[in-house]
Amino acid sequence: MTLELIGFLYLPLLAGLILTGIHAYLGVHVVERGVIFVDLSLAQIAALGTTIAYLAGHDLHSNVTYFWSLGFTILGAAIFAFTRVHGETRIPQEAIIGIVYAVSAAAAILAMSKAPEGTEHLKDMLVGNILTVSKFTVAKTAALYAIVGLFHYIFRKKFLAISMGEQIPRIKLWDFLFYTSFGFVVTSSVAIAGVLLVFSYLIVPSVAAMLFASSIGKRLAIGWTMGAVVSAIGIMISFQADLPTGATIVCTFGIALLLLAIIWRLTRRSGTALAN
Amino acid sequence: MKRIALVLAALLIAAPTFAAPLKVVTTIQDLASLTKEVGGDRVDVSSIARGYQDPHFVEPKPSFLLLLRNADLLEVVGLELEIGWLPPLLDQSRNANIRPGTKGYLDVSHGVEILDRPTVVNRSMGDVHPLGNPHYWLDPANAVRIAIQIEQKLAELRPADAPYFAQRLNAFKIRINDANKRWMATMAPYRGAKVVTYHASWPNFVKHFGLDVVNYVEPKPGVPPSPSHTFELINLMKAQHVKAILMEPYFDAKTPQSIAERTGAKLVVLYPSVGGAKSGTDDYIQTVDTNIANLVKALQ
């Protein structure tokens, strides 16, 4: 790799680290709650909001459009918070997430088929590209996620309790706040990195960490390390082999998880053997 | 020893300035091909999009940043064809010499014939390019107009090589004129033939060769075929005896194939760009040759 190419590397890498920071944390909650596809579902609702604003004649990057997409995200958060009916009906939360995803994706297709001056712009919005992320976006995202991170740090006991399945007072309100802040983050992340990459940042570090640790603190440490290392390796491979950057990182996540799983299996075997 | 020194000195004096070739980056391979015709060995041309890709959608790769970073000249189709992917790449390339409005940026749409320029654009029209149809390079007359603009730009950036570029442009004009006579003769029997195209990407091509596009497989540009539109299209094609559906290789052939089967028309894959196929699309003239040959097979 030429030295010149390395100069292009640091913004995607920085973006990858920022995404790791917030998503590896949120991923612990998401995996613990068993709502794996909630990010795809919320991103899709946000996209539907954008599409509708666009149809109403607003520019794709205008504030009005942004508030439409935010409004739809909050609506989605409300749906998820107020449909915790597993206790009463045995309907899993994941079913509702899937339904919301399918319906909002289909609604966006219907809306686009009516008046789609910029289907390519809308497509562009759902597949943000981490390679061409700008300095401004990186700085803005870092600031936004720091605020969300602080919010979660302050109320960590409440959020953690719900994710661990405990009943706390005013659970629906806290759940709503969780999904709203989560939706806010995911919507911004998807615009930077695309749906596939955001999903990987959210789920893979957290799953990998669960192989090796059970305490939340250790899981976070493992998740953050894995996310940072995989981002760096993935971006290096993408530059070395000239491959689309986002997809390369996703595949690197897959390979890394596989390797960790093999290590886990081997160490566990030898551990059991020793115990016997 | 002395003689060798003398020869060397003579060589040094006689040799033209060994300037490094001008580094040109184009968004599509057609522009690269025309730049090669004009620039010869004094330019080093690379294209970002491959001829087999839809130039509306290009997946950014790290090498594109490097290409743009080192470019002396960037040639674009313009009319918002590359709007979905070029601006962020250009931003991140951090090459101030090829930004729009600078000497190193050439938008060849300024000197060509543009069709389908809407008087009013609104969102109900589909994925319309508000500045006009960007697929203008498919008209050989526009190819010459593009080559002229490239020649002027190259001469501006490398004045010392201006005569060389002028001479190569002339040679190209003669070759494409001869080719055009051949194409027109081949197409003459089919003047006025009715065709359907998948996307509204062939207006310049059909105008040049005298074909009549009665409708499109897409109900609106960029919108996938819908059942009612497909049904109407089948009836229209039967009524007007349309013999061919033209489409680019990167669209889904399922709907046009089923329309072709129901109407007796033939589905023809035409290459919208140089490099669109493994063979027969090596340069601009050869690409038109291949397209005309494929088209005639269907219209016969």
PDB file of N, CA, C and O in Angstrom, chain A residues 2 4-5 7-8 10-11 54-55 57-59 112-121 123-124 129 131-135 238-239 242-245, chain B residues 56-57 59-66 69-70 80-81 83-85 88-89 92-94 121-130 220-223:
ATOM      1  N   THR A   2       0.523   2.177  -0.839  1.00  0.00           N
ATOM      2  CA  THR A   2       1.356   3.373  -0.896  1.00  0.00           C
ATOM      3  C   THR A   2       1.065   4.275   0.297  1.00  0.00           C
ATOM      4  O   THR A   2      -0.001   4.237   0.897  1.00  0.00           O
ATOM      5  N   GLU A   4       0.557   7.303   0.220  1.00  0.00           N
ATOM      6  CA  GLU A   4      -0.505   8.258  -0.097  1.00  0.00           C
ATOM      7  C   GLU A   4      -1.874   7.740   0.305  1.00  0.00           C
ATOM      8  O   GLU A   4      -2.725   8.480   0.760  1.00  0.00           O
ATOM      9  N   LEU A   5      -2.041   6.449   0.100  1.00  0.00           N
ATOM     10  CA  LEU A   5      -3.343   5.845   0.366  1.00  0.00           C
ATOM     11  C   LEU A   5      -3.648   5.912   1.864  1.00  0.00           C
ATOM     12  O   LEU A   5      -4.789   6.060   2.280  1.00  0.00           O
ATOM     13  N   GLY A   7      -3.148   8.201   3.857  1.00  0.00           N
ATOM     14  CA  GLY A   7      -3.749   9.482   4.212  1.00  0.00           C
ATOM     15  C   GLY A   7      -5.267   9.467   4.127  1.00  0.00           C
ATOM     16  O   GLY A   7      -5.944  10.247   4.791  1.00  0.00           O
ATOM     17  N   PHE A   8      -5.810   8.543   3.299  1.00  0.00           N
ATOM     18  CA  PHE A   8      -7.264   8.458   3.138  1.00  0.00           C
ATOM     19  C   PHE A   8      -7.899   7.548   4.176  1.00  0.00           C
ATOM     20  O   PHE A   8      -9.101   7.419   4.253  1.00  0.00           O
ATOM     21  N   TYR A  10      -7.562   7.481   7.578  1.00  0.00           N
ATOM     22  CA  TYR A  10      -7.824   7.796   8.968  1.00  0.00           C
ATOM     23  C   TYR A  10      -9.271   8.213   9.246  1.00  0.00           C
ATOM     24  O   TYR A  10      -9.814   7.872  10.303  1.00  0.00           O
ATOM     25  N   LEU A  11      -9.946   8.859   8.291  1.00  0.00           N
ATOM     26  CA  LEU A  11     -11.345   9.232   8.543  1.00  0.00           C
ATOM     27  C   LEU A  11     -12.260   8.007   8.654  1.00  0.00           C
ATOM     28  O   LEU A  11     -13.024   7.907   9.614  1.00  0.00           O
ATOM     29  N   TYR A  54     -39.937  13.670   1.680  1.00  0.00           N
ATOM     30  CA  TYR A  54     -39.460  13.922   0.326  1.00  0.00           C
ATOM     31  C   TYR A  54     -40.632  14.039  -0.639  1.00  0.00           C
ATOM     32  O   TYR A  54     -40.671  14.927  -1.498  1.00  0.00           O
ATOM     33  N   LEU A  55     -41.617  13.157  -0.436  1.00  0.00           N
ATOM     34  CA  LEU A  55     -42.812  13.191  -1.280  1.00  0.00           C
ATOM     35  C   LEU A  55     -43.572  14.495  -1.078  1.00  0.00           C
ATOM     36  O   LEU A  55     -44.164  15.028  -2.007  1.00  0.00           O
ATOM     37  N   GLY A  57     -42.434  17.174  -0.747  1.00  0.00           N
ATOM     38  CA  GLY A  57     -41.769  18.251  -1.473  1.00  0.00           C
ATOM     39  C   GLY A  57     -40.595  18.868  -0.733  1.00  0.00           C
ATOM     40  O   GLY A  57     -40.083  19.898  -1.140  1.00  0.00           O
ATOM     41  N   HIS A  58     -40.154  18.222   0.359  1.00  0.00           N
ATOM     42  CA  HIS A  58     -39.003  18.775   1.076  1.00  0.00           C
ATOM     43  C   HIS A  58     -37.710  18.197   0.521  1.00  0.00           C
ATOM     44  O   HIS A  58     -37.664  17.059   0.075  1.00  0.00           O
ATOM     45  N   ASP A  59     -36.676  18.998   0.593  1.00  0.00           N
ATOM     46  CA  ASP A  59     -35.373  18.565   0.123  1.00  0.00           C
ATOM     47  C   ASP A  59     -34.854  17.444   1.020  1.00  0.00           C
ATOM     48  O   ASP A  59     -35.131  17.418   2.223  1.00  0.00           O
ATOM     49  N   MET A 112     -42.378   5.447  -2.846  1.00  0.00           N
ATOM     50  CA  MET A 112     -41.409   5.767  -3.908  1.00  0.00           C
ATOM     51  C   MET A 112     -41.986   5.529  -5.287  1.00  0.00           C
ATOM     52  O   MET A 112     -41.669   6.237  -6.226  1.00  0.00           O
ATOM     53  N   SER A 113     -42.852   4.492  -5.407  1.00  0.00           N
ATOM     54  CA  SER A 113     -43.386   4.185  -6.730  1.00  0.00           C
ATOM     55  C   SER A 113     -44.329   5.291  -7.182  1.00  0.00           C
ATOM     56  O   SER A 113     -44.606   5.432  -8.360  1.00  0.00           O
ATOM     57  N   LYS A 114     -44.855   6.067  -6.258  1.00  0.00           N
ATOM     58  CA  LYS A 114     -45.771   7.140  -6.632  1.00  0.00           C
ATOM     59  C   LYS A 114     -45.028   8.342  -7.191  1.00  0.00           C
ATOM     60  O   LYS A 114     -45.433   8.933  -8.181  1.00  0.00           O
ATOM     61  N   ALA A 115     -43.971   8.743  -6.561  1.00  0.00           N
ATOM     62  CA  ALA A 115     -43.273   9.941  -7.027  1.00  0.00           C
ATOM     63  C   ALA A 115     -41.808   9.931  -6.620  1.00  0.00           C
ATOM     64  O   ALA A 115     -41.440  10.480  -5.616  1.00  0.00           O
ATOM     65  N   PRO A 116     -41.031   9.282  -7.396  1.00  0.00           N
ATOM     66  CA  PRO A 116     -39.680   9.018  -6.929  1.00  0.00           C
ATOM     67  C   PRO A 116     -38.619   9.826  -7.663  1.00  0.00           C
ATOM     68  O   PRO A 116     -37.713   9.242  -8.218  1.00  0.00           O
ATOM     69  N   GLU A 117     -38.690  11.122  -7.640  1.00  0.00           N
ATOM     70  CA  GLU A 117     -37.694  11.858  -8.420  1.00  0.00           C
ATOM     71  C   GLU A 117     -36.302  11.369  -8.099  1.00  0.00           C
ATOM     72  O   GLU A 117     -35.457  11.252  -8.932  1.00  0.00           O
ATOM     73  N   GLY A 118     -36.056  11.093  -6.806  1.00  0.00           N
ATOM     74  CA  GLY A 118     -34.697  10.671  -6.487  1.00  0.00           C
ATOM     75  C   GLY A 118     -34.635   9.334  -5.812  1.00  0.00           C
ATOM     76  O   GLY A 118     -34.168   9.224  -4.696  1.00  0.00           O
ATOM     77  N   THR A 119     -35.111   8.262  -6.480  1.00  0.00           N
ATOM     78  CA  THR A 119     -34.937   6.964  -5.840  1.00  0.00           C
ATOM     79  C   THR A 119     -33.457   6.727  -5.593  1.00  0.00           C
ATOM     80  O   THR A 119     -33.094   6.080  -4.636  1.00  0.00           O
ATOM     81  N   GLU A 120     -32.606   7.288  -6.471  1.00  0.00           N
ATOM     82  CA  GLU A 120     -31.175   7.065  -6.259  1.00  0.00           C
ATOM     83  C   GLU A 120     -30.679   7.805  -5.018  1.00  0.00           C
ATOM     84  O   GLU A 120     -29.824   7.316  -4.309  1.00  0.00           O
ATOM     85  N   HIS A 121     -31.286   8.965  -4.733  1.00  0.00           N
ATOM     86  CA  HIS A 121     -30.880   9.686  -3.521  1.00  0.00           C
ATOM     87  C   HIS A 121     -31.316   8.920  -2.278  1.00  0.00           C
ATOM     88  O   HIS A 121     -30.602   8.837  -1.294  1.00  0.00           O
ATOM     89  N   LYS A 123     -31.838   5.714  -2.050  1.00  0.00           N
ATOM     90  CA  LYS A 123     -30.999   4.534  -1.950  1.00  0.00           C
ATOM     91  C   LYS A 123     -29.677   4.935  -1.297  1.00  0.00           C
ATOM     92  O   LYS A 123     -29.166   4.268  -0.402  1.00  0.00           O
ATOM     93  N   ASP A 124     -29.181   6.060  -1.745  1.00  0.00           N
ATOM     94  CA  ASP A 124     -27.948   6.617  -1.220  1.00  0.00           C
ATOM     95  C   ASP A 124     -28.024   6.784   0.298  1.00  0.00           C
ATOM     96  O   ASP A 124     -27.076   6.518   1.024  1.00  0.00           O
ATOM     97  N   ASN A 129     -21.737   5.501   3.034  1.00  0.00           N
ATOM     98  CA  ASN A 129     -20.473   4.860   2.716  1.00  0.00           C
ATOM     99  C   ASN A 129     -19.356   5.344   3.612  1.00  0.00           C
ATOM    100  O   ASN A 129     -18.996   6.516   3.582  1.00  0.00           O
ATOM    101  N   LEU A 131     -16.277   4.888   3.511  1.00  0.00           N
ATOM    102  CA  LEU A 131     -15.032   5.304   2.842  1.00  0.00           C
ATOM    103  C   LEU A 131     -14.989   6.811   2.614  1.00  0.00           C
ATOM    104  O   LEU A 131     -13.943   7.438   2.714  1.00  0.00           O
ATOM    105  N   THR A 132     -16.160   7.396   2.269  1.00  0.00           N
ATOM    106  CA  THR A 132     -16.148   8.804   1.888  1.00  0.00           C
ATOM    107  C   THR A 132     -16.740   9.690   2.977  1.00  0.00           C
ATOM    108  O   THR A 132     -17.214  10.778   2.701  1.00  0.00           O
ATOM    109  N   VAL A 133     -16.705   9.221   4.219  1.00  0.00           N
ATOM    110  CA  VAL A 133     -17.234  10.018   5.320  1.00  0.00           C
ATOM    111  C   VAL A 133     -16.391  11.297   5.472  1.00  0.00           C
ATOM    112  O   VAL A 133     -15.172  11.270   5.291  1.00  0.00           O
ATOM    113  N   SER A 134     -17.059  12.412   5.749  1.00  0.00           N
ATOM    114  CA  SER A 134     -16.322  13.683   5.802  1.00  0.00           C
ATOM    115  C   SER A 134     -15.893  13.998   7.232  1.00  0.00           C
ATOM    116  O   SER A 134     -16.429  13.452   8.198  1.00  0.00           O
ATOM    117  N   LYS A 135     -14.922  14.897   7.342  1.00  0.00           N
ATOM    118  CA  LYS A 135     -14.397  15.299   8.642  1.00  0.00           C
ATOM    119  C   LYS A 135     -15.520  15.864   9.508  1.00  0.00           C
ATOM    120  O   LYS A 135     -15.634  15.567  10.690  1.00  0.00           O
ATOM    121  N   SER A 238      -9.398  -3.540   2.971  1.00  0.00           N
ATOM    122  CA  SER A 238     -10.120  -2.836   1.910  1.00  0.00           C
ATOM    123  C   SER A 238      -9.180  -1.974   1.078  1.00  0.00           C
ATOM    124  O   SER A 238      -9.296  -1.911  -0.146  1.00  0.00           O
ATOM    125  N   PHE A 239      -8.232  -1.321   1.733  1.00  0.00           N
ATOM    126  CA  PHE A 239      -7.295  -0.469   1.001  1.00  0.00           C
ATOM    127  C   PHE A 239      -6.261  -1.298   0.255  1.00  0.00           C
ATOM    128  O   PHE A 239      -5.886  -0.979  -0.867  1.00  0.00           O
ATOM    129  N   ASP A 242      -8.203  -3.165  -2.503  1.00  0.00           N
ATOM    130  CA  ASP A 242      -9.123  -2.288  -3.224  1.00  0.00           C
ATOM    131  C   ASP A 242     -10.529  -2.876  -3.309  1.00  0.00           C
ATOM    132  O   ASP A 242     -11.046  -3.135  -4.393  1.00  0.00           O
ATOM    133  N   LEU A 243     -11.130  -3.100  -2.144  1.00  0.00           N
ATOM    134  CA  LEU A 243     -12.489  -3.629  -2.078  1.00  0.00           C
ATOM    135  C   LEU A 243     -13.388  -2.579  -1.427  1.00  0.00           C
ATOM    136  O   LEU A 243     -12.909  -1.746  -0.656  1.00  0.00           O
ATOM    137  N   PRO A 244     -14.717  -2.623  -1.708  1.00  0.00           N
ATOM    138  CA  PRO A 244     -15.633  -1.696  -1.041  1.00  0.00           C
ATOM    139  C   PRO A 244     -15.476  -1.803   0.479  1.00  0.00           C
ATOM    140  O   PRO A 244     -15.531  -2.907   1.039  1.00  0.00           O
ATOM    141  N   THR A 245     -15.279  -0.671   1.135  1.00  0.00           N
ATOM    142  CA  THR A 245     -14.814  -0.676   2.524  1.00  0.00           C
ATOM    143  C   THR A 245     -15.837  -1.270   3.496  1.00  0.00           C
ATOM    144  O   THR A 245     -15.489  -2.119   4.319  1.00  0.00           O
TER     145      THR A 245
ATOM    146  N   HIS B  56     -25.090   5.363 -12.931  1.00  0.00           N
ATOM    147  CA  HIS B  56     -25.819   6.104 -11.896  1.00  0.00           C
ATOM    148  C   HIS B  56     -25.376   5.647 -10.510  1.00  0.00           C
ATOM    149  O   HIS B  56     -25.493   6.379  -9.542  1.00  0.00           O
ATOM    150  N   PHE B  57     -24.943   4.390 -10.418  1.00  0.00           N
ATOM    151  CA  PHE B  57     -24.593   3.823  -9.109  1.00  0.00           C
ATOM    152  C   PHE B  57     -23.199   3.227  -9.180  1.00  0.00           C
ATOM    153  O   PHE B  57     -22.982   2.238  -9.870  1.00  0.00           O
ATOM    154  N   GLU B  59     -20.062   1.895  -6.635  1.00  0.00           N
ATOM    155  CA  GLU B  59     -19.628   1.628  -5.259  1.00  0.00           C
ATOM    156  C   GLU B  59     -18.220   2.191  -5.058  1.00  0.00           C
ATOM    157  O   GLU B  59     -17.283   1.767  -5.730  1.00  0.00           O
ATOM    158  N   PRO B  60     -18.058   3.169  -4.165  1.00  0.00           N
ATOM    159  CA  PRO B  60     -16.734   3.773  -3.996  1.00  0.00           C
ATOM    160  C   PRO B  60     -15.704   2.767  -3.476  1.00  0.00           C
ATOM    161  O   PRO B  60     -16.011   1.953  -2.608  1.00  0.00           O
ATOM    162  N   LYS B  61     -14.527   2.805  -4.043  1.00  0.00           N
ATOM    163  CA  LYS B  61     -13.424   1.952  -3.589  1.00  0.00           C
ATOM    164  C   LYS B  61     -12.211   2.830  -3.303  1.00  0.00           C
ATOM    165  O   LYS B  61     -12.066   3.907  -3.877  1.00  0.00           O
ATOM    166  N   PRO B  62     -11.316   2.361  -2.418  1.00  0.00           N
ATOM    167  CA  PRO B  62     -10.169   3.193  -2.045  1.00  0.00           C
ATOM    168  C   PRO B  62      -9.335   3.663  -3.240  1.00  0.00           C
ATOM    169  O   PRO B  62      -8.837   4.786  -3.243  1.00  0.00           O
ATOM    170  N   SER B  63      -9.196   2.811  -4.266  1.00  0.00           N
ATOM    171  CA  SER B  63      -8.337   3.195  -5.394  1.00  0.00           C
ATOM    172  C   SER B  63      -8.878   4.420  -6.128  1.00  0.00           C
ATOM    173  O   SER B  63      -8.113   5.164  -6.741  1.00  0.00           O
ATOM    174  N   PHE B  64     -10.216   4.635  -6.053  1.00  0.00           N
ATOM    175  CA  PHE B  64     -10.780   5.809  -6.732  1.00  0.00           C
ATOM    176  C   PHE B  64     -10.248   7.093  -6.091  1.00  0.00           C
ATOM    177  O   PHE B  64     -10.012   8.090  -6.779  1.00  0.00           O
ATOM    178  N   LEU B  65     -10.083   7.056  -4.766  1.00  0.00           N
ATOM    179  CA  LEU B  65      -9.560   8.232  -4.061  1.00  0.00           C
ATOM    180  C   LEU B  65      -8.148   8.542  -4.547  1.00  0.00           C
ATOM    181  O   LEU B  65      -7.796   9.694  -4.789  1.00  0.00           O
ATOM    182  N   LEU B  66      -7.372   7.475  -4.705  1.00  0.00           N
ATOM    183  CA  LEU B  66      -5.984   7.649  -5.132  1.00  0.00           C
ATOM    184  C   LEU B  66      -5.919   8.176  -6.562  1.00  0.00           C
ATOM    185  O   LEU B  66      -5.141   9.083  -6.874  1.00  0.00           O
ATOM    186  N   ARG B  69      -6.856  11.743  -6.452  1.00  0.00           N
ATOM    187  CA  ARG B  69      -5.817  12.498  -5.753  1.00  0.00           C
ATOM    188  C   ARG B  69      -4.693  12.898  -6.714  1.00  0.00           C
ATOM    189  O   ARG B  69      -4.173  13.999  -6.661  1.00  0.00           O
ATOM    190  N   ASN B  70      -4.324  11.956  -7.608  1.00  0.00           N
ATOM    191  CA  ASN B  70      -3.167  12.190  -8.467  1.00  0.00           C
ATOM    192  C   ASN B  70      -3.524  12.732  -9.843  1.00  0.00           C
ATOM    193  O   ASN B  70      -2.652  12.877 -10.690  1.00  0.00           O
ATOM    194  N   GLU B  80     -25.817  15.684 -13.903  1.00  0.00           N
ATOM    195  CA  GLU B  80     -26.166  14.965 -12.676  1.00  0.00           C
ATOM    196  C   GLU B  80     -26.105  13.454 -12.802  1.00  0.00           C
ATOM    197  O   GLU B  80     -26.606  12.741 -11.947  1.00  0.00           O
ATOM    198  N   LEU B  81     -25.472  12.924 -13.861  1.00  0.00           N
ATOM    199  CA  LEU B  81     -25.341  11.466 -13.971  1.00  0.00           C
ATOM    200  C   LEU B  81     -24.562  10.905 -12.785  1.00  0.00           C
ATOM    201  O   LEU B  81     -24.916   9.881 -12.211  1.00  0.00           O
ATOM    202  N   ILE B  83     -24.076  12.297  -9.837  1.00  0.00           N
ATOM    203  CA  ILE B  83     -24.329  13.046  -8.595  1.00  0.00           C
ATOM    204  C   ILE B  83     -24.402  12.143  -7.362  1.00  0.00           C
ATOM    205  O   ILE B  83     -24.095  12.563  -6.248  1.00  0.00           O
ATOM    206  N   GLY B  84     -24.782  10.872  -7.567  1.00  0.00           N
ATOM    207  CA  GLY B  84     -24.953   9.978  -6.427  1.00  0.00           C
ATOM    208  C   GLY B  84     -23.643   9.534  -5.796  1.00  0.00           C
ATOM    209  O   GLY B  84     -23.629   9.093  -4.661  1.00  0.00           O
ATOM    210  N   TRP B  85     -22.522   9.612  -6.518  1.00  0.00           N
ATOM    211  CA  TRP B  85     -21.298   9.016  -5.968  1.00  0.00           C
ATOM    212  C   TRP B  85     -20.043   9.861  -6.151  1.00  0.00           C
ATOM    213  O   TRP B  85     -19.092   9.719  -5.387  1.00  0.00           O
ATOM    214  N   PRO B  88     -18.873  12.991  -2.992  1.00  0.00           N
ATOM    215  CA  PRO B  88     -18.110  12.617  -1.785  1.00  0.00           C
ATOM    216  C   PRO B  88     -16.697  12.119  -2.105  1.00  0.00           C
ATOM    217  O   PRO B  88     -15.764  12.404  -1.362  1.00  0.00           O
ATOM    218  N   LEU B  89     -16.555  11.395  -3.219  1.00  0.00           N
ATOM    219  CA  LEU B  89     -15.218  10.926  -3.599  1.00  0.00           C
ATOM    220  C   LEU B  89     -14.301  12.109  -3.880  1.00  0.00           C
ATOM    221  O   LEU B  89     -13.142  12.144  -3.459  1.00  0.00           O
ATOM    222  N   GLN B  92     -13.291  13.820  -0.654  1.00  0.00           N
ATOM    223  CA  GLN B  92     -12.297  13.093   0.133  1.00  0.00           C
ATOM    224  C   GLN B  92     -10.956  12.967  -0.582  1.00  0.00           C
ATOM    225  O   GLN B  92      -9.950  12.689   0.051  1.00  0.00           O
ATOM    226  N   SER B  93     -10.937  13.156  -1.897  1.00  0.00           N
ATOM    227  CA  SER B  93      -9.668  13.013  -2.628  1.00  0.00           C
ATOM    228  C   SER B  93      -8.720  14.161  -2.313  1.00  0.00           C
ATOM    229  O   SER B  93      -7.520  14.061  -2.494  1.00  0.00           O
ATOM    230  N   ARG B  94      -9.272  15.260  -1.817  1.00  0.00           N
ATOM    231  CA  ARG B  94      -8.474  16.432  -1.441  1.00  0.00           C
ATOM    232  C   ARG B  94      -7.535  16.873  -2.560  1.00  0.00           C
ATOM    233  O   ARG B  94      -6.368  17.157  -2.330  1.00  0.00           O
ATOM    234  N   VAL B 121     -39.756  20.476 -14.238  1.00  0.00           N
ATOM    235  CA  VAL B 121     -39.486  19.203 -13.581  1.00  0.00           C
ATOM    236  C   VAL B 121     -40.324  19.131 -12.322  1.00  0.00           C
ATOM    237  O   VAL B 121     -40.314  20.050 -11.519  1.00  0.00           O
ATOM    238  N   ASN B 122     -41.088  18.067 -12.175  1.00  0.00           N
ATOM    239  CA  ASN B 122     -41.693  17.852 -10.862  1.00  0.00           C
ATOM    240  C   ASN B 122     -41.556  16.394 -10.497  1.00  0.00           C
ATOM    241  O   ASN B 122     -41.179  15.561 -11.310  1.00  0.00           O
ATOM    242  N   ARG B 123     -41.861  16.091  -9.249  1.00  0.00           N
ATOM    243  CA  ARG B 123     -41.555  14.774  -8.734  1.00  0.00           C
ATOM    244  C   ARG B 123     -42.419  13.671  -9.322  1.00  0.00           C
ATOM    245  O   ARG B 123     -42.105  12.499  -9.189  1.00  0.00           O
ATOM    246  N   SER B 124     -43.500  14.046  -9.981  1.00  0.00           N
ATOM    247  CA  SER B 124     -44.349  13.003 -10.526  1.00  0.00           C
ATOM    248  C   SER B 124     -43.757  12.407 -11.801  1.00  0.00           C
ATOM    249  O   SER B 124     -44.258  11.436 -12.321  1.00  0.00           O
ATOM    250  N   MET B 125     -42.680  12.995 -12.302  1.00  0.00           N
ATOM    251  CA  MET B 125     -42.146  12.541 -13.579  1.00  0.00           C
ATOM    252  C   MET B 125     -41.185  11.367 -13.438  1.00  0.00           C
ATOM    253  O   MET B 125     -40.688  10.851 -14.428  1.00  0.00           O
ATOM    254  N   GLY B 126     -40.907  10.945 -12.218  1.00  0.00           N
ATOM    255  CA  GLY B 126     -39.962   9.855 -12.044  1.00  0.00           C
ATOM    256  C   GLY B 126     -38.565  10.407 -11.920  1.00  0.00           C
ATOM    257  O   GLY B 126     -38.361  11.586 -11.645  1.00  0.00           O
ATOM    258  N   ASP B 127     -37.600   9.512 -12.157  1.00  0.00           N
ATOM    259  CA  ASP B 127     -36.207   9.860 -11.936  1.00  0.00           C
ATOM    260  C   ASP B 127     -35.664  10.677 -13.101  1.00  0.00           C
ATOM    261  O   ASP B 127     -34.749  10.275 -13.797  1.00  0.00           O
ATOM    262  N   VAL B 128     -36.261  11.836 -13.317  1.00  0.00           N
ATOM    263  CA  VAL B 128     -35.885  12.626 -14.478  1.00  0.00           C
ATOM    264  C   VAL B 128     -34.648  13.450 -14.147  1.00  0.00           C
ATOM    265  O   VAL B 128     -34.499  13.969 -13.054  1.00  0.00           O
ATOM    266  N   HIS B 129     -33.735  13.528 -15.097  1.00  0.00           N
ATOM    267  CA  HIS B 129     -32.586  14.404 -14.915  1.00  0.00           C
ATOM    268  C   HIS B 129     -32.994  15.807 -15.322  1.00  0.00           C
ATOM    269  O   HIS B 129     -33.279  16.054 -16.485  1.00  0.00           O
ATOM    270  N   PRO B 130     -33.055  16.718 -14.373  1.00  0.00           N
ATOM    271  CA  PRO B 130     -33.609  18.040 -14.670  1.00  0.00           C
ATOM    272  C   PRO B 130     -32.801  18.814 -15.713  1.00  0.00           C
ATOM    273  O   PRO B 130     -33.317  19.735 -16.331  1.00  0.00           O
ATOM    274  N   LYS B 220     -41.740   4.951 -15.349  1.00  0.00           N
ATOM    275  CA  LYS B 220     -41.087   6.252 -15.243  1.00  0.00           C
ATOM    276  C   LYS B 220     -39.606   5.957 -15.078  1.00  0.00           C
ATOM    277  O   LYS B 220     -39.260   4.913 -14.514  1.00  0.00           O
ATOM    278  N   PRO B 221     -38.725   6.850 -15.504  1.00  0.00           N
ATOM    279  CA  PRO B 221     -37.289   6.550 -15.382  1.00  0.00           C
ATOM    280  C   PRO B 221     -36.909   6.191 -13.950  1.00  0.00           C
ATOM    281  O   PRO B 221     -37.242   6.915 -13.013  1.00  0.00           O
ATOM    282  N   GLY B 222     -36.233   5.072 -13.767  1.00  0.00           N
ATOM    283  CA  GLY B 222     -35.752   4.677 -12.448  1.00  0.00           C
ATOM    284  C   GLY B 222     -36.771   3.911 -11.622  1.00  0.00           C
ATOM    285  O   GLY B 222     -36.474   3.468 -10.527  1.00  0.00           O
ATOM    286  N   VAL B 223     -38.012   3.761 -12.129  1.00  0.00           N
ATOM    287  CA  VAL B 223     -39.050   3.042 -11.392  1.00  0.00           C
ATOM    288  C   VAL B 223     -39.202   1.653 -12.016  1.00  0.00           C
ATOM    289  O   VAL B 223     -39.380   1.537 -13.225  1.00  0.00           O
TER     290      VAL B 223
END
